[in-house]
Structure formats: structure tokens, C-alpha cells
Amino acid sequence: MTGMLTRRLPDCRPLLADPGDLTLVFQPIVDLARARVAGYEALSRFPGTAGPEVWFTAAADAGIAAELEALALHKALAAVPDLPPDTFLTVNVGPHLLDTRPVQEAFATRPDLRRVVVELTEHAPVHDLAALRVQVAALRARGALVALDDTGSGWSGLQQLAALRPQLVKLDRSLVAGVDSDPVRLALAEMVGEFAGRIDAWLLAEGIETRGELAAFCRLGVPLAQGWLLGRPAAGFAPLAPDVAALVRGHTARARTASTVASLLRPVRQCEVTEASPGVPPVVLVGPQGEPLALRLADPRTGLAHTAPVSLRAHPTDDVAATLQRALTRSPAQRFDPVVCTDAAGAVLGLLRVEDLASAAAAR
């Protein structure tokens, strides 16, 4: 049986000799609240009619899975400098291949991994989760964000979410398809979204193909979405089509109600974390890419300024009650610190006061 399967699979070895046969396309990832492209996913394309899954299966069967994965990764990382401003690029890596020499050498071609999201696919089980955590920590130290792919199926369960603490959680297509007409799928998607919020991660609904699915996830307040309805894979970094942007804005406007935190946002000054005198609190101290690193606050009793960590972030479409609950479950030292509100790209939009959240939740 193994021999019959091998004969049906394409021969991957010529690809390694002539890397030009492997090409990349990029599918947009959309920030639903702002109706704009937040990032792109790099997807591999191969000669002939066989899909990428067939080629990667063939590579594994031939014992060159790491080499083929490294080739695709090398090409994707080379495209990072061409990204449009304020966008990121997700690159797919099998967690079982992350520590192999070819994949490590591909990552070494780009020491600075800012604006890169390493998407851990779940097509193979992970037997040493502790080792994977070490490898993920090394990527984060170089500026990368981490995503878990196809959450809701396979090995990527709640235990892996809790252990790896990804910044991006991609909802499996099996939970996205028909979600607008299936209350069970909708409840499961909401549950995954709530868990993602608890670990301070963004939820991405992958594989949206119908307007009904888009509307359902806008009502849930899911921040990111991807699928053929929003944009098909293309050879370059294409912007969101005007008609698609209008469609997203329409669904988002209908879904936006008083139950979201958007109306509670308060403007706040931002300063580089390296500035010696950030000024009168409150101030958000940001890093080189505008990411929030710390808060400069005034003690309400003494008025003395002090620096506090960013203990909680929220998206403008997050629910008021859910955000309040997350805020109040923080450690006592940070429980009443402001919540930093950011967009899907991590840019600071403003602050949310816990008092305002409590008042809005009580009024509902």
C-alpha cells in the first residue's frame, strides 16, 4: 500500500534543484473593525494541478519534508521587506519541523522577525511540548509573533493554547463553514474566541466564503478574518477591494452596538519607551513598531507617577462585560489599571478605564 501511495505522489526532489518552480501567493487577512488589510498569509504553489497538501505529503514520504518547508519559508521571509506599511506576514511551519536544520537555516536568513507571524500548523502531533515552548520563545525573542493554525481540530487543543500562549489563534474552517445557520458551531466559535481573549490573543476566522459567515463573525466581534469572500490569494500584496471594504464596513456597522468598548475609548499620549521624560500621566510607552510596552500612570492617592506593565489589551469590538471581567481577574496590583485598546496590527487606539467599563456594563 505504501508503494502504491508513493507512486501516486509527485516527485519533490527536482524542486530542491530548481527552487524557481515553487512560487508564493499572498492571501489578505482583514481587520474587520477597520475594513482594511491587517496582514497576509504566504501560501505555496507548485507545478501542475496537485495542491500544496499533496506536495508536502510527498516531501514527507520522500524524507525531505524539512527541506521543502525551508524552501517555502526562505521565499516567504524574503518578501517581508515588500510588505505594505502596518501589515504583517504569516508563514506556515510544522511544529515537528521547527528544530530541524533546514528550517533553522531558513529562519537565520532574517534575524529580525518583526512583522512576521510564525503559524504553527497542526498536521502532525507534538510529542515534546516543553521543547516546542523553548523554540517558540527563541522566535519571539527575535520579534516574531506566534499563531496556532486550525484551532478546533487535531492536536491544537486547549492544552496547547494554554502552553504556547499564541498571539494569534486561527479558527478551523470546520467551525467557520455554515456558522450563520448552525448554533452549535457558533457557540464553539464563541468559546474559542473567549479563551483566546483570556490569553490575550487575537482570534482569526479562516475560510470565510459567504456573507452570512462574515455577518456572524462581525456580530461575535471577531477582530480578524480571512477567506475567498474577502480576498483570494494573489501574486502580490493586494489591497482590499473597494466593494469588499464596503461590505465589511456595512456588516461591522450593523454589528456595532453599545455592548462594545469602542464608545468608551479615551485618547492617550504615546511616547517612545526610550524617552527620558514621557510627560504627565497617563502615557502609553511604545516600542519601535508602535507596540504598547508599558504604562506611565499616576497613583490616585499620592499623585506620584509610576510605570506599570500592559496587563491587558482589548480590541474596539470586544464586549464591554467580557472586557470588564478580564480586567477584574487581573492580579490585585494591576486590577484597576487602564486597559490598552489596540487595532489588529497592534497600534494603540486609546485607553479604557475600568470605571467606565463597570458603568457601561451596569447600564446594560
Coordinates of C-alpha atoms in Angstrom, one line a residue:
M1 CA 0.0 0.0 0.0
T2 CA 2.8 2.4 0.8
G3 CA 4.5 1.7 -2.5
M4 CA 1.2 2.4 -4.4
L5 CA 0.8 5.7 -2.5
T6 CA 4.4 6.8 -3.2
R7 CA 3.9 6.2 -7.0
R8 CA 0.8 8.5 -7.0
L9 CA 2.6 11.4 -5.2
P10 CA 4.7 13.9 -7.2
D11 CA 8.5 13.8 -7.1
C12 CA 9.6 16.8 -5.0
R13 CA 13.3 16.4 -5.4
P14 CA 13.5 18.5 -8.7
L15 CA 12.0 21.4 -6.7
L16 CA 15.1 21.5 -4.5
A17 CA 17.3 21.5 -7.5
D18 CA 15.3 24.2 -9.3
P19 CA 13.6 26.3 -6.5
G20 CA 12.0 28.6 -9.1
D21 CA 9.3 26.1 -9.6
L22 CA 7.9 26.8 -6.1
T23 CA 6.1 30.1 -6.1
L24 CA 4.2 32.1 -3.5
V25 CA 0.8 33.8 -3.4
F26 CA -0.4 36.0 -0.6
Q27 CA -4.0 36.0 0.8
P28 CA -5.1 39.1 2.8
I29 CA -6.1 38.9 6.4
V30 CA -8.7 41.6 7.2
D31 CA -9.2 43.8 10.2
L32 CA -13.0 43.7 10.4
A33 CA -13.3 46.7 12.7
R34 CA -11.4 49.0 10.3
A35 CA -12.2 47.3 7.0
R36 CA -8.6 47.2 5.9
V37 CA -5.9 44.6 5.3
A38 CA -4.0 43.8 8.5
G39 CA -1.7 41.2 7.1
Y40 CA -1.2 38.4 4.5
E41 CA -0.6 34.7 4.6
A42 CA 2.1 33.3 2.4
L43 CA 0.9 30.2 0.5
S44 CA 3.0 27.9 -1.6
R45 CA 2.1 27.0 -5.2
F46 CA 3.6 24.1 -7.2
P47 CA 3.8 23.0 -10.8
G48 CA 0.8 21.0 -12.2
T49 CA -2.6 20.6 -10.8
A50 CA -1.8 18.9 -7.4
G51 CA -2.4 21.1 -4.4
P52 CA 0.1 22.1 -1.8
E53 CA -1.1 19.4 0.6
V54 CA -0.2 16.7 -1.9
W55 CA 3.3 18.1 -2.5
F56 CA 4.1 18.4 1.3
T57 CA 2.8 14.9 1.8
A58 CA 5.1 13.7 -1.0
A59 CA 8.0 15.5 0.6
A60 CA 7.3 13.8 3.9
D61 CA 7.1 10.4 2.2
A62 CA 10.4 11.1 0.5
G63 CA 12.1 12.2 3.7
I64 CA 12.6 15.8 2.6
A65 CA 9.8 17.5 4.4
A66 CA 12.1 19.9 6.3
E67 CA 13.9 20.8 3.1
L68 CA 10.7 21.7 1.2
E69 CA 9.3 23.6 4.2
A70 CA 12.5 25.5 4.5
L71 CA 12.4 26.5 0.8
A72 CA 8.9 27.9 1.1
L73 CA 9.9 29.7 4.4
H74 CA 13.0 31.2 2.8
K75 CA 10.9 32.6 -0.1
A76 CA 8.3 34.0 2.3
L77 CA 10.8 35.7 4.6
A78 CA 12.5 37.3 1.5
A79 CA 9.1 39.0 0.8
V80 CA 8.9 40.8 4.2
P81 CA 10.6 44.0 3.1
D82 CA 8.0 44.5 0.4
L83 CA 5.0 44.4 2.8
P84 CA 2.7 47.4 2.8
P85 CA 3.0 49.6 5.9
D86 CA 1.3 48.4 9.1
T87 CA 0.8 44.9 7.9
F88 CA 2.3 41.5 8.9
L89 CA 3.1 38.3 7.1
T90 CA 2.2 34.8 8.4
V91 CA 4.4 31.9 7.4
N92 CA 3.5 28.3 7.9
V93 CA 5.8 25.9 9.8
G94 CA 5.1 22.4 11.0
P95 CA 5.9 22.3 14.7
H96 CA 7.6 18.9 14.3
L97 CA 10.0 20.6 11.8
L98 CA 10.7 23.7 13.7
D99 CA 14.0 22.5 15.2
T100 CA 15.3 20.9 12.0
R101 CA 18.5 22.3 10.5
P102 CA 16.9 23.3 7.1
V103 CA 14.1 25.3 8.8
Q104 CA 16.5 26.9 11.3
E105 CA 18.8 27.9 8.5
A106 CA 15.8 29.5 6.6
F107 CA 14.9 31.5 9.7
A108 CA 18.6 32.6 10.0
T109 CA 18.3 34.4 6.7
R110 CA 16.2 37.0 8.5
P111 CA 17.5 37.7 12.1
D112 CA 14.8 40.4 12.6
L113 CA 11.5 38.7 12.6
R114 CA 9.3 41.7 13.4
R115 CA 6.2 41.8 11.2
V116 CA 6.4 38.0 10.9
V117 CA 3.8 35.7 12.4
V118 CA 5.0 32.1 12.6
E119 CA 1.9 30.0 12.1
L120 CA 2.3 26.5 13.6
T121 CA 0.3 24.1 11.5
E122 CA -1.3 21.1 13.2
H123 CA -0.9 18.3 10.7
A124 CA 1.4 16.3 12.9
P125 CA 1.3 15.7 16.7
V126 CA 3.8 17.4 19.0
H127 CA 5.3 14.9 21.4
D128 CA 7.6 17.3 23.3
L129 CA 5.7 20.4 24.2
A130 CA 8.4 21.7 26.5
A131 CA 11.0 21.7 23.7
L132 CA 8.5 23.4 21.4
R133 CA 8.0 26.2 24.0
V134 CA 11.7 26.8 24.0
Q135 CA 11.8 27.0 20.2
V136 CA 8.8 29.4 20.2
A137 CA 10.4 31.6 22.9
A138 CA 13.5 31.9 20.7
L139 CA 11.4 33.2 17.7
R140 CA 9.6 35.6 20.0
A141 CA 12.9 37.0 21.2
R142 CA 13.7 37.9 17.6
G143 CA 10.5 39.8 17.2
A144 CA 8.2 37.2 15.8
L145 CA 4.6 36.6 16.8
V146 CA 3.2 33.1 17.0
A147 CA -0.1 31.7 15.7
L148 CA -1.8 28.4 16.1
D149 CA -3.5 27.2 12.9
D150 CA -6.8 25.3 12.5
T151 CA -7.7 25.7 16.2
G152 CA -10.6 23.4 17.0
S153 CA -9.3 20.3 15.2
G154 CA -6.4 17.9 15.6
W155 CA -3.6 18.4 18.2
S156 CA -4.1 22.1 18.7
G157 CA -6.5 21.9 21.6
L158 CA -6.9 23.9 24.7
Q159 CA -3.8 22.4 26.4
Q160 CA -1.6 23.6 23.5
L161 CA -3.2 27.0 23.5
A162 CA -2.5 27.4 27.3
A163 CA 1.0 26.1 26.9
L164 CA 2.2 28.1 23.9
R165 CA 0.2 31.3 24.6
P166 CA 0.0 32.3 20.9
Q167 CA -0.7 35.9 19.9
L168 CA -3.0 34.8 17.1
V169 CA -5.5 31.9 17.1
K170 CA -6.9 30.8 13.7
L171 CA -10.3 29.2 13.9
D172 CA -10.6 25.9 12.0
R173 CA -12.6 26.1 8.8
S174 CA -14.8 23.3 10.1
L175 CA -16.1 25.8 12.7
V176 CA -16.5 28.6 10.2
A177 CA -18.4 26.9 7.4
G178 CA -22.1 27.5 7.9
V179 CA -21.7 29.2 11.3
D180 CA -24.5 31.6 10.5
S181 CA -27.1 28.7 10.4
D182 CA -25.6 26.3 13.0
P183 CA -25.9 27.4 16.6
V184 CA -23.5 24.7 17.8
R185 CA -20.7 25.9 15.5
L186 CA -21.5 29.5 16.6
A187 CA -21.2 28.5 20.3
L188 CA -18.0 26.7 19.7
A189 CA -16.5 29.6 17.8
E190 CA -17.6 32.0 20.6
M191 CA -16.0 29.6 23.2
V192 CA -12.7 29.6 21.3
G193 CA -12.8 33.4 21.0
E194 CA -13.4 33.8 24.7
F195 CA -10.5 31.6 25.5
A196 CA -8.3 33.5 23.0
G197 CA -9.2 36.7 24.8
R198 CA -8.3 35.3 28.2
I199 CA -4.8 34.6 27.0
D200 CA -4.6 38.0 25.3
A201 CA -4.6 36.6 21.7
W202 CA -6.4 37.7 18.6
L203 CA -9.0 35.3 17.0
L204 CA -8.9 34.9 13.2
A205 CA -11.8 33.3 11.4
E206 CA -10.3 31.4 8.5
G207 CA -12.1 30.3 5.3
I208 CA -15.0 32.8 5.2
E209 CA -16.8 32.3 1.9
T210 CA -20.3 33.6 2.4
R211 CA -21.8 36.9 3.5
G212 CA -23.7 35.0 6.2
E213 CA -20.5 33.7 7.7
L214 CA -19.0 37.2 7.6
A215 CA -22.0 38.7 9.3
A216 CA -21.9 36.1 12.1
F217 CA -18.3 36.8 12.9
C218 CA -18.9 40.5 12.9
R219 CA -21.7 40.0 15.4
L220 CA -19.3 37.9 17.6
G221 CA -16.8 40.7 17.5
V222 CA -14.0 38.6 15.9
P223 CA -11.2 41.0 15.1
L224 CA -9.6 39.2 12.1
A225 CA -11.0 37.3 9.1
Q226 CA -9.6 35.6 6.0
G227 CA -11.3 33.8 3.1
W228 CA -12.2 33.9 -0.6
L229 CA -15.1 36.3 0.1
L230 CA -12.6 38.9 1.4
G231 CA -9.8 38.3 -1.0
R232 CA -8.3 35.4 -3.0
P233 CA -4.6 34.6 -3.0
A234 CA -2.6 36.8 -5.4
A235 CA 0.9 37.1 -6.6
G236 CA 1.5 40.4 -4.8
F237 CA 0.3 42.2 -1.7
A238 CA -3.1 43.4 -3.0
P239 CA -5.2 45.9 -1.0
L240 CA -8.7 45.2 0.0
A241 CA -11.1 45.7 -3.0
P242 CA -13.4 48.7 -2.6
D243 CA -16.6 46.6 -2.8
V244 CA -15.2 44.2 -0.2
A245 CA -14.3 47.1 2.1
A246 CA -17.8 48.4 1.8
L247 CA -19.3 45.0 2.5
V248 CA -17.1 44.7 5.7
R249 CA -18.0 48.2 6.9
G250 CA -21.7 47.5 6.4
H251 CA -21.7 44.3 8.4
T252 CA -19.5 45.8 11.1
A253 CA -21.7 48.9 11.4
R254 CA -24.8 46.7 11.9
A255 CA -23.0 44.6 14.5
R256 CA -21.6 47.5 16.4
T257 CA -23.8 48.3 19.4
A258 CA -23.5 49.8 22.8
S259 CA -22.2 46.4 24.0
T260 CA -18.7 47.0 22.5
V261 CA -15.9 49.0 24.1
A262 CA -15.4 51.3 21.1
S263 CA -17.6 54.0 22.5
L264 CA -15.6 54.0 25.8
L265 CA -12.2 54.8 24.3
R266 CA -10.3 57.7 25.8
P267 CA -7.4 59.3 23.9
V268 CA -3.9 58.9 25.3
R269 CA -0.5 60.2 24.6
Q270 CA 2.2 57.8 23.3
C271 CA 5.9 58.1 23.9
E272 CA 8.9 56.0 22.9
V273 CA 9.9 53.8 25.8
T274 CA 13.4 55.3 25.5
E275 CA 12.3 58.9 26.1
A276 CA 13.7 60.2 29.4
S277 CA 10.7 62.4 30.3
P278 CA 7.4 60.8 29.0
G279 CA 5.4 63.7 30.4
V280 CA 2.2 63.9 32.5
P281 CA 0.4 60.5 33.0
P282 CA -1.4 58.7 31.6
V283 CA 1.0 57.8 28.8
V284 CA 1.5 54.6 26.8
L285 CA 5.2 53.8 26.3
V286 CA 5.6 52.2 22.9
G287 CA 8.3 50.2 21.2
P288 CA 9.9 50.8 17.7
Q289 CA 6.9 49.4 15.9
G290 CA 4.4 51.4 18.0
E291 CA 3.5 48.3 20.1
P292 CA 2.5 49.1 23.7
L293 CA 5.2 48.1 26.2
A294 CA 4.2 49.8 29.4
L295 CA 2.0 52.5 31.0
R296 CA 3.0 55.6 32.8
L297 CA 0.3 56.2 35.4
A298 CA -0.3 58.4 38.4
D299 CA -1.1 56.9 41.8
P300 CA -4.7 58.0 42.6
R301 CA -3.9 58.6 46.3
T302 CA -0.5 60.3 46.1
G303 CA -0.4 61.6 42.6
L304 CA 3.1 60.1 42.1
A305 CA 3.9 58.8 38.7
H306 CA 4.9 55.2 38.3
T307 CA 5.5 52.7 35.4
A308 CA 3.1 49.7 35.2
P309 CA 3.1 46.8 32.7
V310 CA 0.5 46.5 30.0
S311 CA -1.6 43.8 31.8
L312 CA -4.5 43.7 29.4
R313 CA -5.2 44.7 25.8
A314 CA -8.6 44.9 24.1
H315 CA -9.9 45.4 20.5
P316 CA -12.6 48.1 19.8
T317 CA -15.1 45.3 19.0
D318 CA -14.7 43.5 22.3
D319 CA -17.7 43.1 24.5
V320 CA -17.9 45.5 27.5
A321 CA -18.9 42.9 30.1
A322 CA -16.3 40.4 28.9
T323 CA -13.6 43.0 28.9
L324 CA -14.6 44.1 32.4
Q325 CA -14.4 40.5 33.6
R326 CA -11.0 40.1 32.1
A327 CA -9.9 43.3 33.8
L328 CA -11.1 42.3 37.2
T329 CA -9.5 38.9 37.1
R330 CA -6.0 40.5 36.8
S331 CA -3.6 40.5 39.8
P332 CA -4.6 43.0 42.5
A333 CA -1.7 45.3 41.7
Q334 CA -3.0 45.9 38.2
R335 CA -6.7 45.2 38.6
F336 CA -7.8 48.8 38.1
D337 CA -5.1 49.9 35.7
P338 CA -6.4 51.1 32.3
V339 CA -6.9 48.6 29.5
V340 CA -4.9 49.4 26.4
C341 CA -7.1 49.3 23.3
T342 CA -5.2 48.4 20.0
D343 CA -6.1 47.5 16.4
A344 CA -5.3 44.2 14.8
A345 CA -1.8 45.4 13.8
G346 CA -1.1 46.2 17.5
A347 CA -1.2 50.1 17.1
V348 CA -2.6 51.9 20.2
L349 CA -6.0 53.4 19.8
G350 CA -6.6 54.6 23.3
L351 CA -7.3 53.6 26.9
L352 CA -10.3 52.0 28.6
R353 CA -10.9 52.9 32.3
V354 CA -12.2 50.1 34.4
E355 CA -14.7 52.6 36.0
D356 CA -16.1 53.3 32.6
L357 CA -16.4 49.6 31.8
A358 CA -18.2 49.0 35.0
S359 CA -20.7 51.8 34.4
A360 CA -21.4 50.7 30.9
A361 CA -21.8 47.0 32.0
A362 CA -24.2 48.1 34.8
A363 CA -26.3 50.1 32.4
R364 CA -26.9 47.2 30.0

